[in-house]
XYZ file of N, CA and C in Angstrom:
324
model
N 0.843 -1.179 0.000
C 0.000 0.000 0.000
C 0.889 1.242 0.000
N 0.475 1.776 -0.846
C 1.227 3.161 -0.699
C 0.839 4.758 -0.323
N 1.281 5.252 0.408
C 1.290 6.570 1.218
C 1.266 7.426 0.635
N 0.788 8.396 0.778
C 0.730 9.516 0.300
C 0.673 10.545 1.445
N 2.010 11.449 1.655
C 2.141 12.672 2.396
C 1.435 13.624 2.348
N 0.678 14.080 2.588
C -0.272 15.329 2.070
C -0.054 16.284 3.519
N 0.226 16.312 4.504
C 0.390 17.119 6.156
C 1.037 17.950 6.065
N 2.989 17.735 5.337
C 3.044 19.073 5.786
C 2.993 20.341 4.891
N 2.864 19.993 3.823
C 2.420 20.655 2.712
C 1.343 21.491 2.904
N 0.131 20.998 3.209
C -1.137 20.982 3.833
C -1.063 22.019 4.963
N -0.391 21.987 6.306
C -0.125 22.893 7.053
C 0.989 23.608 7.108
N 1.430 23.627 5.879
C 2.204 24.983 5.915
C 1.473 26.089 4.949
N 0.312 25.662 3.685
C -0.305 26.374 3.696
C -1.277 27.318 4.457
N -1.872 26.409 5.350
C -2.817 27.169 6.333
C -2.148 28.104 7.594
N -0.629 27.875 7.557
C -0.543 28.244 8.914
C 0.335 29.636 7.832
N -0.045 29.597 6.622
C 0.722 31.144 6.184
C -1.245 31.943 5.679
N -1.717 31.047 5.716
C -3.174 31.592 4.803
C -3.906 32.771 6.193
N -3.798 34.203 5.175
C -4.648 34.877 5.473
C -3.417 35.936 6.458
N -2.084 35.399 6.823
C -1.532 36.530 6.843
C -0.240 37.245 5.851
N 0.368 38.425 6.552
C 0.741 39.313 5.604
C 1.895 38.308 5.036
N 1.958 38.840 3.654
C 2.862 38.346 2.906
C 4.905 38.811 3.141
N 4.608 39.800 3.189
C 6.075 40.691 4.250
C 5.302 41.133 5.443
N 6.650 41.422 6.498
C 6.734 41.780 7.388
C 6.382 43.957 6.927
N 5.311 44.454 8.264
C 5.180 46.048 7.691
C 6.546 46.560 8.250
N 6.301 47.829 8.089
C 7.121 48.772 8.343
C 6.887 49.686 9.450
N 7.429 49.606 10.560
C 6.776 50.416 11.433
C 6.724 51.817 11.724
N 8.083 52.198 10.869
C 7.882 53.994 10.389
C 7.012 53.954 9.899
N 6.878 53.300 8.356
C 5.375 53.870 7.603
C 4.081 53.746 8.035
N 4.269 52.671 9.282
C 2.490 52.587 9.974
C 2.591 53.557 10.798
N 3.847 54.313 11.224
C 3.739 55.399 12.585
C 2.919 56.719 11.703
N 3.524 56.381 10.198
C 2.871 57.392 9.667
C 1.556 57.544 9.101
N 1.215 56.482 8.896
C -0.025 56.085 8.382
C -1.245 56.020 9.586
N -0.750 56.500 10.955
C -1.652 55.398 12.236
C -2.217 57.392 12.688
N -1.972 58.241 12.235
C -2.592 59.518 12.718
C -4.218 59.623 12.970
N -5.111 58.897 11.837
C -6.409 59.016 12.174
C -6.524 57.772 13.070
N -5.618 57.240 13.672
C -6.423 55.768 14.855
C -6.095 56.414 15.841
N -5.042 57.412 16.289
C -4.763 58.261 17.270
C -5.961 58.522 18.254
N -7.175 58.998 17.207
C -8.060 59.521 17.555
C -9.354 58.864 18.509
N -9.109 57.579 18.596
C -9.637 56.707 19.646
C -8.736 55.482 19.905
N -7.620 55.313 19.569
C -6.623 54.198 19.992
C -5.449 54.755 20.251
N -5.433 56.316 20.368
C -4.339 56.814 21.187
C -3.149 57.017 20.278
N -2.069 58.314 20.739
C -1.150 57.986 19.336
C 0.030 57.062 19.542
N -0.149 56.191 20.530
C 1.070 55.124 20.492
C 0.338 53.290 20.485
N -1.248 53.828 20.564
C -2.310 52.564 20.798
C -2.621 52.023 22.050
N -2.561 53.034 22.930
C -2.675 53.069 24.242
C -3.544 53.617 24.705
N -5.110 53.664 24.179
C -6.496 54.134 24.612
C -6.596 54.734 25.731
N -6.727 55.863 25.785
C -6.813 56.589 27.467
C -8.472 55.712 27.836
N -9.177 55.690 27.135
C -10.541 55.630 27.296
C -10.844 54.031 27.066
N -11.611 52.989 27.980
C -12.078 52.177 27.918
C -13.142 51.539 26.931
N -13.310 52.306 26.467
C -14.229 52.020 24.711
C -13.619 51.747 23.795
N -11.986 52.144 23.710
C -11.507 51.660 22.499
C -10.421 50.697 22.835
N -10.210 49.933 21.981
C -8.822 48.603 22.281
C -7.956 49.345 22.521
N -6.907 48.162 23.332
C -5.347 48.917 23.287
C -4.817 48.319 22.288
N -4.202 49.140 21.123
C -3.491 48.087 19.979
C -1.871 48.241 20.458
N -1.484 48.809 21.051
C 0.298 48.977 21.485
C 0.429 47.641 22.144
N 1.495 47.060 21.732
C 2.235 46.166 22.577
C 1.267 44.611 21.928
N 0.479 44.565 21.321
C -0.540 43.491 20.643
C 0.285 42.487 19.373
N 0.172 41.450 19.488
C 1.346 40.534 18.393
C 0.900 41.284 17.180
N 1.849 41.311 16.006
C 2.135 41.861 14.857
C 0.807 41.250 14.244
N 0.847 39.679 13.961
C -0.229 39.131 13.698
C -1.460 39.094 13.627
N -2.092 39.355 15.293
C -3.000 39.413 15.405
C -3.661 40.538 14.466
N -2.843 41.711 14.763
C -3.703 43.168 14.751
C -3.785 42.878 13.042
N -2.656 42.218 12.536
C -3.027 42.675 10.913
C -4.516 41.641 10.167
N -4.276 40.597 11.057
C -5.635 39.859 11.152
C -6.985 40.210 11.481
N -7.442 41.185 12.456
C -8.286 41.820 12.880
C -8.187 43.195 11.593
N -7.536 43.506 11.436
C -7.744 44.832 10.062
C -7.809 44.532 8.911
N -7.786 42.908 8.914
C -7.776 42.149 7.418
C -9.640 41.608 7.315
N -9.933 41.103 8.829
C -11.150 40.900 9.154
C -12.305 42.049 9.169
N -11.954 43.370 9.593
C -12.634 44.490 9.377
C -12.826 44.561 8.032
N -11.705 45.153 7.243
C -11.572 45.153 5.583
C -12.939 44.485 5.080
N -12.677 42.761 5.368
C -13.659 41.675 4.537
C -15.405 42.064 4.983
N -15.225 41.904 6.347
C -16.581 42.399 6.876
C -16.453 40.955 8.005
N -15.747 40.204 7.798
C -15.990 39.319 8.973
C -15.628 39.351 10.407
N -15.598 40.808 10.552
C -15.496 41.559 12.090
C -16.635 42.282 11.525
N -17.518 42.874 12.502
C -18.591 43.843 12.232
C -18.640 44.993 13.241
N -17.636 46.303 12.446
C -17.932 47.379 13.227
C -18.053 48.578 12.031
N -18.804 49.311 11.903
C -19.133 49.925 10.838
C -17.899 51.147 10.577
N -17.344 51.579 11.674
C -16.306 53.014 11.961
C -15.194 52.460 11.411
N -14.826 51.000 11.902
C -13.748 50.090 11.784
C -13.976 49.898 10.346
N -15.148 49.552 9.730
C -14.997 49.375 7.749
C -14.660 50.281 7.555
N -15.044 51.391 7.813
C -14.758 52.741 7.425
C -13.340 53.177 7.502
N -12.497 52.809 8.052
C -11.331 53.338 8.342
C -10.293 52.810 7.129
N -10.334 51.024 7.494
C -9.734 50.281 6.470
C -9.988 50.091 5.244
N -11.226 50.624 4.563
C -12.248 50.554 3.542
C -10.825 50.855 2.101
N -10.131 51.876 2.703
C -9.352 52.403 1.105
C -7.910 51.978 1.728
N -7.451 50.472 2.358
C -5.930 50.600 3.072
C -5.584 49.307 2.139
N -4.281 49.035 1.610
C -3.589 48.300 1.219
C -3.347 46.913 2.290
N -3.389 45.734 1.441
C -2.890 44.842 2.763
C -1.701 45.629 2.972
N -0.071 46.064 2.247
C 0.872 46.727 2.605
C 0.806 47.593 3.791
N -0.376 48.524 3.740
C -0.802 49.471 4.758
C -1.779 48.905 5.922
N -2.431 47.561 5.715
C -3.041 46.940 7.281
C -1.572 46.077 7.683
N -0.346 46.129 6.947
C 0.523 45.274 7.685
C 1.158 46.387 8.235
N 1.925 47.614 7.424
C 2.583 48.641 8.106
C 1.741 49.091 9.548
N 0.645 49.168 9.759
C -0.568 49.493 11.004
C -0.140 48.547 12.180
N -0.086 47.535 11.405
C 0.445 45.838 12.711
C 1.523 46.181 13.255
N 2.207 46.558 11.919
C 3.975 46.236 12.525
C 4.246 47.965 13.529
N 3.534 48.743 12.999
C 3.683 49.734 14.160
C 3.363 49.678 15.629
N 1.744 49.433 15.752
C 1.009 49.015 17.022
C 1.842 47.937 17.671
N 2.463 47.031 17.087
C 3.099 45.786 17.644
C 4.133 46.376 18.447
N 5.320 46.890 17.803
C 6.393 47.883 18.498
C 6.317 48.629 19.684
N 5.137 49.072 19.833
C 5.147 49.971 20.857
C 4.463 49.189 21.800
N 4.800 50.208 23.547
C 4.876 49.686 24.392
C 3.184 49.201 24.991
N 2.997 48.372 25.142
C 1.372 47.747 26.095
C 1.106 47.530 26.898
N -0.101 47.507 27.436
C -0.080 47.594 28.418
C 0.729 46.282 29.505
N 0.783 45.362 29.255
C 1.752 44.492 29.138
C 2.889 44.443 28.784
N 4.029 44.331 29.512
C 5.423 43.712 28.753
C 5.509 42.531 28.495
N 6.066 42.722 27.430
C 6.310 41.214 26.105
C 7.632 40.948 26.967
N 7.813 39.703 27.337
C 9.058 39.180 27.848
C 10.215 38.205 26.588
């Protein structure tokens, strides 16, 4: 009987599917991140309990959640609105900025 490998092939697609293709840039998301300032603080450090903290949040996640806004499979209407005209390039530069900076948590 003969075998057929299909696993890791298989999960190395899924475990790259759906994120960024390069790593962002975190100058160009520092520059790009001026209108999130405006309820996620300008380092992503929400003074106010209504909005997330994105500072200090894995690179990953956040570009996943702005990839999910984008599609619509997060549902916040302000949040479509924001990402509505952003490049994946520009929801990864957003990640790789928010990621950098400090959270409320230290990353050990």
């Amino acid at each position: 009987m003969m075998r057929r490998n299909f696993t890791l092939p298989a999960l190395a697609a899924l475990a790259l599917a759906g994120f960024p293709a390069h790593a962002g840039d975190p100058a160009a998301g520092k520059e790009k991140s001026t209108v999130c300032a405006a309820c996620h603080g300008p380092d992503g450090n929400s003074p106010s309990p209504e909005f997330p903290r994105l500072g200090g949040q894995y690179e990953d996640y956040l570009y996943q959640a702005l990839l999910d806004y984008k599609t619509g499979r997060r549902k916040n209407p302000i949040m479509a609105a924001q990402v509505e005209n952003l490049s994946p390039a520009d929801l990864g530069d957003l990640a790789a900025y928010f990621a950098s900076q400090t959270g409320l948590y230290q990353k050990r």
